[in-house]
Structure formats: C-alpha cells, structure tokens
C-alpha cells in the first residue's frame, strides 16, 4: 500500500486540515509501514526505504550504511514503538528489532532468540504499564522484554495452552491492561 504522511490539525470550528508530506519533502519513501511519536513530539515514520524522524519542519532519515554496525541492517521498516522510557524500538523486516540510542546516532540489536541470528520478522510492538515491551513475530510467536532485561518467549504448545499460532500479527492493550493478540 502506498501512503503519504499527513499532518492533521484540528481547528476550533471542527474542521480538520491536512498537510501532505512526501518524498519531495524528505520522506524516504511513499510506502509508509509504521508510525510512532516520542515524548519530544517527533513523529517517527517507518518506510520501505528507511526510517524518518519528522520534527514539524524537516525529516532526518536513517538508512542502512554498509560497514557501519550502528546503522540499520536494512531499510525496510515494519513496525515502530516509543515506550514509556522514550526508547524507540524499530523492527527491520527479516532482521529483528533494534533500539535507537539516546544520542539518536545509532541502533542496537535486541537479541530475542539466542543462536538464531535474529532473522525475525517483527510485525508489532507495544509496551505495558509495568514497563515491559512486547514483540509480535511472524513464525516465532510472542516475546516480552521485561524491565529487568530478561526475555520471555511464548509459543503454541501441544497441550493447547498458550498462543494458538506462532504467527502473531498485531498487538494492543485495552484500558484495563489486557493484552490483545491477533494471530493467523
């Protein structure tokens, strides 16, 4: 799907005005896959050709840089999330999940599965009120990064308890703290 970043502003008379932002304005691609907003108000936009931060005036673009281990491993961004600690989590298709460093100059891979090379497809990222960050993967189930840094991995099991499928497509928390999980 092709999409444009559109900035909507509510007007006092009930009208909404939209401003279209696209590649001519610095957006890396017209295919937008994910968006998140941090506490500073920056809009983070994940596209098929890189990650962009929009500050209300201009875009700063992050892309894979060959040989730079702190850059993203690929430019196809699948999911984004800014958690309660204002950390930006970036899912890169086929490469797992990365966290942007505080200086916003590089990324660190989160090792969700040991020995896998982390070639995971993360489709959704959410966080809960206790400070855990949850990652939905296609084919590898659900992961929970706890505040202490430990990781829980949830998969379907033969007893019929747990996830019904290893393909987790979407996540959402309801107001009462219930985690809703969509699987295939």
PDB file of C-alpha atoms in Angstrom:
ATOM      1  CA  UNK A   1       0.000   0.000   0.000  1.00  0.00           C
ATOM      2  CA  UNK A   2       1.214   3.464  -0.859  1.00  0.00           C
ATOM      3  CA  UNK A   3       0.624   6.110   1.767  1.00  0.00           C
ATOM      4  CA  UNK A   4       1.700   9.645   2.485  1.00  0.00           C
ATOM      5  CA  UNK A   5       2.482  11.130   5.847  1.00  0.00           C
ATOM      6  CA  UNK A   6      -0.284  13.630   6.528  1.00  0.00           C
ATOM      7  CA  UNK A   7      -0.219  16.073   9.389  1.00  0.00           C
ATOM      8  CA  UNK A   8      -3.757  16.848  10.593  1.00  0.00           C
ATOM      9  CA  UNK A   9      -4.585  19.846  12.725  1.00  0.00           C
ATOM     10  CA  UNK A  10      -7.931  20.191  14.491  1.00  0.00           C
ATOM     11  CA  UNK A  11      -9.490  23.598  14.053  1.00  0.00           C
ATOM     12  CA  UNK A  12     -11.684  25.322  16.628  1.00  0.00           C
ATOM     13  CA  UNK A  13     -14.671  25.272  14.243  1.00  0.00           C
ATOM     14  CA  UNK A  14     -14.466  21.485  13.973  1.00  0.00           C
ATOM     15  CA  UNK A  15     -12.603  21.435  10.660  1.00  0.00           C
ATOM     16  CA  UNK A  16      -9.519  19.334  10.146  1.00  0.00           C
ATOM     17  CA  UNK A  17      -6.806  20.475   7.780  1.00  0.00           C
ATOM     18  CA  UNK A  18      -4.250  18.125   6.288  1.00  0.00           C
ATOM     19  CA  UNK A  19      -0.761  18.846   5.046  1.00  0.00           C
ATOM     20  CA  UNK A  20       0.689  16.229   2.725  1.00  0.00           C
ATOM     21  CA  UNK A  21       4.332  15.303   3.223  1.00  0.00           C
ATOM     22  CA  UNK A  22       6.046  13.031   0.719  1.00  0.00           C
ATOM     23  CA  UNK A  23       9.422  12.290  -0.868  1.00  0.00           C
ATOM     24  CA  UNK A  24       9.709  15.849  -2.167  1.00  0.00           C
ATOM     25  CA  UNK A  25       9.708  16.968   1.483  1.00  0.00           C
ATOM     26  CA  UNK A  26      12.361  14.417   2.517  1.00  0.00           C
ATOM     27  CA  UNK A  27      10.296  11.341   3.385  1.00  0.00           C
ATOM     28  CA  UNK A  28      12.440   8.375   2.249  1.00  0.00           C
ATOM     29  CA  UNK A  29       9.571   6.516   0.553  1.00  0.00           C
ATOM     30  CA  UNK A  30       5.890   6.951  -0.198  1.00  0.00           C
ATOM     31  CA  UNK A  31       5.238   3.490   1.279  1.00  0.00           C
ATOM     32  CA  UNK A  32       4.706   4.124   4.980  1.00  0.00           C
ATOM     33  CA  UNK A  33       4.529   0.962   7.111  1.00  0.00           C
ATOM     34  CA  UNK A  34       4.571   2.303  10.675  1.00  0.00           C
ATOM     35  CA  UNK A  35       4.478   5.469  12.778  1.00  0.00           C
ATOM     36  CA  UNK A  36       5.224   6.366  16.414  1.00  0.00           C
ATOM     37  CA  UNK A  37       5.580   9.583  18.386  1.00  0.00           C
ATOM     38  CA  UNK A  38       8.158  10.228  21.112  1.00  0.00           C
ATOM     39  CA  UNK A  39       7.816  12.488  24.163  1.00  0.00           C
ATOM     40  CA  UNK A  40       9.529  15.397  22.388  1.00  0.00           C
ATOM     41  CA  UNK A  41       6.743  15.295  19.807  1.00  0.00           C
ATOM     42  CA  UNK A  42       8.867  13.907  16.977  1.00  0.00           C
ATOM     43  CA  UNK A  43       6.952  11.732  14.563  1.00  0.00           C
ATOM     44  CA  UNK A  44       8.895   8.608  13.596  1.00  0.00           C
ATOM     45  CA  UNK A  45       7.914   7.117  10.242  1.00  0.00           C
ATOM     46  CA  UNK A  46       8.989   3.663   9.070  1.00  0.00           C
ATOM     47  CA  UNK A  47       9.025   3.184   5.316  1.00  0.00           C
ATOM     48  CA  UNK A  48      10.208   0.612   2.791  1.00  0.00           C
ATOM     49  CA  UNK A  49      13.326   2.745   2.243  1.00  0.00           C
ATOM     50  CA  UNK A  50      14.360   3.863   5.713  1.00  0.00           C
ATOM     51  CA  UNK A  51      13.324   5.427   8.990  1.00  0.00           C
ATOM     52  CA  UNK A  52      12.495   9.127   9.207  1.00  0.00           C
ATOM     53  CA  UNK A  53      12.105  11.496  12.153  1.00  0.00           C
ATOM     54  CA  UNK A  54       9.877  14.492  11.482  1.00  0.00           C
ATOM     55  CA  UNK A  55      10.202  17.452  13.865  1.00  0.00           C
ATOM     56  CA  UNK A  56       7.423  19.558  12.352  1.00  0.00           C
ATOM     57  CA  UNK A  57       9.736  21.248   9.857  1.00  0.00           C
ATOM     58  CA  UNK A  58      12.085  18.692   8.295  1.00  0.00           C
ATOM     59  CA  UNK A  59      12.910  14.992   8.087  1.00  0.00           C
ATOM     60  CA  UNK A  60      16.035  13.302   9.415  1.00  0.00           C
ATOM     61  CA  UNK A  61      16.476   9.963   7.634  1.00  0.00           C
ATOM     62  CA  UNK A  62      18.181   6.815   8.936  1.00  0.00           C
ATOM     63  CA  UNK A  63      19.218   4.139   6.435  1.00  0.00           C
ATOM     64  CA  UNK A  64      21.495   1.144   6.221  1.00  0.00           C
ATOM     65  CA  UNK A  65      25.133   2.184   5.787  1.00  0.00           C
ATOM     66  CA  UNK A  66      27.358  -0.686   4.596  1.00  0.00           C
ATOM     67  CA  UNK A  67      30.140  -1.342   7.095  1.00  0.00           C
ATOM     68  CA  UNK A  68      28.508   0.711   9.853  1.00  0.00           C
ATOM     69  CA  UNK A  69      27.450  -1.721  12.589  1.00  0.00           C
ATOM     70  CA  UNK A  70      25.431   1.029  14.327  1.00  0.00           C
ATOM     71  CA  UNK A  71      23.217   1.611  11.294  1.00  0.00           C
ATOM     72  CA  UNK A  72      20.096  -0.353  10.490  1.00  0.00           C
ATOM     73  CA  UNK A  73      20.786  -3.694   8.726  1.00  0.00           C
ATOM     74  CA  UNK A  74      18.234  -2.925   6.014  1.00  0.00           C
ATOM     75  CA  UNK A  75      15.928  -0.073   5.005  1.00  0.00           C
ATOM     76  CA  UNK A  76      12.570  -1.887   5.193  1.00  0.00           C
ATOM     77  CA  UNK A  77      10.962  -0.813   8.479  1.00  0.00           C
ATOM     78  CA  UNK A  78       7.975  -2.937   9.519  1.00  0.00           C
ATOM     79  CA  UNK A  79       6.992  -1.657  12.962  1.00  0.00           C
ATOM     80  CA  UNK A  80       7.860   1.161  15.390  1.00  0.00           C
ATOM     81  CA  UNK A  81       7.144   1.882  19.040  1.00  0.00           C
ATOM     82  CA  UNK A  82       8.168   4.558  21.550  1.00  0.00           C
ATOM     83  CA  UNK A  83       7.893   3.060  25.046  1.00  0.00           C
ATOM     84  CA  UNK A  84       7.308   4.680  28.460  1.00  0.00           C
ATOM     85  CA  UNK A  85      11.066   5.287  28.845  1.00  0.00           C
ATOM     86  CA  UNK A  86      11.003   7.138  25.492  1.00  0.00           C
ATOM     87  CA  UNK A  87      13.084   4.438  23.799  1.00  0.00           C
ATOM     88  CA  UNK A  88      12.377   3.965  20.112  1.00  0.00           C
ATOM     89  CA  UNK A  89      12.064   0.343  19.000  1.00  0.00           C
ATOM     90  CA  UNK A  90      12.464  -0.361  15.276  1.00  0.00           C
ATOM     91  CA  UNK A  91      11.514  -3.633  13.581  1.00  0.00           C
ATOM     92  CA  UNK A  92      13.515  -4.242  10.407  1.00  0.00           C
ATOM     93  CA  UNK A  93      11.977  -6.843   8.101  1.00  0.00           C
ATOM     94  CA  UNK A  94      13.863 -10.134   8.341  1.00  0.00           C
ATOM     95  CA  UNK A  95      16.439  -8.726  10.772  1.00  0.00           C
ATOM     96  CA  UNK A  96      14.665  -8.496  14.126  1.00  0.00           C
ATOM     97  CA  UNK A  97      14.306  -5.471  16.344  1.00  0.00           C
ATOM     98  CA  UNK A  98      16.640  -2.571  17.146  1.00  0.00           C
ATOM     99  CA  UNK A  99      16.672   0.241  19.691  1.00  0.00           C
ATOM    100  CA  UNK A 100      17.776   3.749  18.800  1.00  0.00           C
ATOM    101  CA  UNK A 101      20.486   5.044  21.151  1.00  0.00           C
ATOM    102  CA  UNK A 102      19.865   8.132  23.306  1.00  0.00           C
ATOM    103  CA  UNK A 103      22.035  10.352  21.090  1.00  0.00           C
ATOM    104  CA  UNK A 104      19.906   9.245  18.088  1.00  0.00           C
ATOM    105  CA  UNK A 105      23.070   8.319  16.197  1.00  0.00           C
ATOM    106  CA  UNK A 106      22.883   4.534  16.004  1.00  0.00           C
ATOM    107  CA  UNK A 107      20.967   1.345  16.723  1.00  0.00           C
ATOM    108  CA  UNK A 108      21.496  -1.697  18.924  1.00  0.00           C
ATOM    109  CA  UNK A 109      20.027  -5.101  18.074  1.00  0.00           C
ATOM    110  CA  UNK A 110      17.854  -6.729  20.719  1.00  0.00           C
ATOM    111  CA  UNK A 111      18.750 -10.427  20.962  1.00  0.00           C
ATOM    112  CA  UNK A 112      15.321 -12.050  21.277  1.00  0.00           C
ATOM    113  CA  UNK A 113      16.391 -15.599  20.389  1.00  0.00           C
ATOM    114  CA  UNK A 114      19.812 -16.953  21.225  1.00  0.00           C
ATOM    115  CA  UNK A 115      21.676 -18.594  18.370  1.00  0.00           C
ATOM    116  CA  UNK A 116      19.128 -17.588  15.722  1.00  0.00           C
ATOM    117  CA  UNK A 117      20.991 -14.693  14.173  1.00  0.00           C
ATOM    118  CA  UNK A 118      17.742 -12.871  14.943  1.00  0.00           C
ATOM    119  CA  UNK A 119      16.398 -13.127  11.398  1.00  0.00           C
ATOM    120  CA  UNK A 120      12.959 -12.445  12.845  1.00  0.00           C
ATOM    121  CA  UNK A 121      10.013 -10.713  11.237  1.00  0.00           C
ATOM    122  CA  UNK A 122       8.534  -8.460  13.920  1.00  0.00           C
ATOM    123  CA  UNK A 123       5.060  -7.248  12.958  1.00  0.00           C
ATOM    124  CA  UNK A 124       4.002  -5.261  16.028  1.00  0.00           C
ATOM    125  CA  UNK A 125       5.484  -3.712  19.178  1.00  0.00           C
ATOM    126  CA  UNK A 126       3.619  -2.466  22.278  1.00  0.00           C
ATOM    127  CA  UNK A 127       4.500  -1.771  25.899  1.00  0.00           C
ATOM    128  CA  UNK A 128       2.544  -2.197  29.114  1.00  0.00           C
ATOM    129  CA  UNK A 129       2.157  -0.047  32.218  1.00  0.00           C
ATOM    130  CA  UNK A 130       4.683  -2.217  34.128  1.00  0.00           C
ATOM    131  CA  UNK A 131       7.443  -1.296  31.649  1.00  0.00           C
ATOM    132  CA  UNK A 132       7.576  -4.500  29.607  1.00  0.00           C
ATOM    133  CA  UNK A 133       7.884  -4.264  25.826  1.00  0.00           C
ATOM    134  CA  UNK A 134       6.084  -6.912  23.746  1.00  0.00           C
ATOM    135  CA  UNK A 135       7.120  -8.008  20.243  1.00  0.00           C
ATOM    136  CA  UNK A 136       4.863  -9.900  17.825  1.00  0.00           C
ATOM    137  CA  UNK A 137       6.718 -12.068  15.330  1.00  0.00           C
ATOM    138  CA  UNK A 138       5.584 -13.895  12.231  1.00  0.00           C
ATOM    139  CA  UNK A 139       6.523 -17.533  12.742  1.00  0.00           C
ATOM    140  CA  UNK A 140       8.331 -17.222  16.071  1.00  0.00           C
ATOM    141  CA  UNK A 141       5.498 -16.306  18.457  1.00  0.00           C
ATOM    142  CA  UNK A 142       5.431 -13.552  21.033  1.00  0.00           C
ATOM    143  CA  UNK A 143       8.287 -12.038  23.050  1.00  0.00           C
ATOM    144  CA  UNK A 144       8.223  -9.987  26.242  1.00  0.00           C
ATOM    145  CA  UNK A 145      11.203  -7.855  27.254  1.00  0.00           C
ATOM    146  CA  UNK A 146      10.775  -7.361  30.994  1.00  0.00           C
ATOM    147  CA  UNK A 147      12.030  -4.218  32.786  1.00  0.00           C
ATOM    148  CA  UNK A 148      14.905  -6.264  34.284  1.00  0.00           C
ATOM    149  CA  UNK A 149      16.152  -7.108  30.767  1.00  0.00           C
ATOM    150  CA  UNK A 150      15.047 -10.750  30.760  1.00  0.00           C
ATOM    151  CA  UNK A 151      13.067 -12.073  27.805  1.00  0.00           C
ATOM    152  CA  UNK A 152      10.072 -14.394  27.851  1.00  0.00           C
ATOM    153  CA  UNK A 153       9.152 -16.299  24.694  1.00  0.00           C
ATOM    154  CA  UNK A 154       5.615 -17.532  24.100  1.00  0.00           C
ATOM    155  CA  UNK A 155       4.798 -20.203  21.515  1.00  0.00           C
ATOM    156  CA  UNK A 156       1.901 -22.579  20.867  1.00  0.00           C
ATOM    157  CA  UNK A 157       2.241 -25.913  22.621  1.00  0.00           C
ATOM    158  CA  UNK A 158       0.831 -29.394  22.097  1.00  0.00           C
ATOM    159  CA  UNK A 159      -1.394 -29.128  25.193  1.00  0.00           C
ATOM    160  CA  UNK A 160      -3.461 -26.365  23.584  1.00  0.00           C
ATOM    161  CA  UNK A 161      -2.409 -23.850  26.222  1.00  0.00           C
ATOM    162  CA  UNK A 162      -0.818 -20.563  25.181  1.00  0.00           C
ATOM    163  CA  UNK A 163      -0.786 -18.995  21.766  1.00  0.00           C
ATOM    164  CA  UNK A 164      -2.981 -20.648  19.150  1.00  0.00           C
ATOM    165  CA  UNK A 165      -0.443 -19.918  16.405  1.00  0.00           C
ATOM    166  CA  UNK A 166       3.206 -18.829  16.049  1.00  0.00           C
ATOM    167  CA  UNK A 167       2.243 -16.114  13.577  1.00  0.00           C
ATOM    168  CA  UNK A 168       1.435 -13.072  15.723  1.00  0.00           C
ATOM    169  CA  UNK A 169       0.155 -10.269  13.510  1.00  0.00           C
ATOM    170  CA  UNK A 170      -0.947  -7.483  15.824  1.00  0.00           C
ATOM    171  CA  UNK A 171      -0.961  -6.446  19.498  1.00  0.00           C
ATOM    172  CA  UNK A 172      -2.979  -3.949  21.524  1.00  0.00           C
ATOM    173  CA  UNK A 173      -3.584  -3.160  25.176  1.00  0.00           C
ATOM    174  CA  UNK A 174      -7.068  -2.296  26.393  1.00  0.00           C
ATOM    175  CA  UNK A 175      -7.637   0.307  29.112  1.00  0.00           C
ATOM    176  CA  UNK A 176      -7.845  -2.418  31.770  1.00  0.00           C
ATOM    177  CA  UNK A 177      -4.337  -3.687  30.883  1.00  0.00           C
ATOM    178  CA  UNK A 178      -5.433  -6.736  28.888  1.00  0.00           C
ATOM    179  CA  UNK A 179      -3.060  -7.641  26.053  1.00  0.00           C
ATOM    180  CA  UNK A 180      -4.995  -8.480  22.891  1.00  0.00           C
ATOM    181  CA  UNK A 181      -3.140 -10.714  20.435  1.00  0.00           C
ATOM    182  CA  UNK A 182      -4.111 -11.323  16.810  1.00  0.00           C
ATOM    183  CA  UNK A 183      -2.701 -14.481  15.224  1.00  0.00           C
ATOM    184  CA  UNK A 184      -3.172 -16.111  11.868  1.00  0.00           C
TER     185      UNK A 184
END
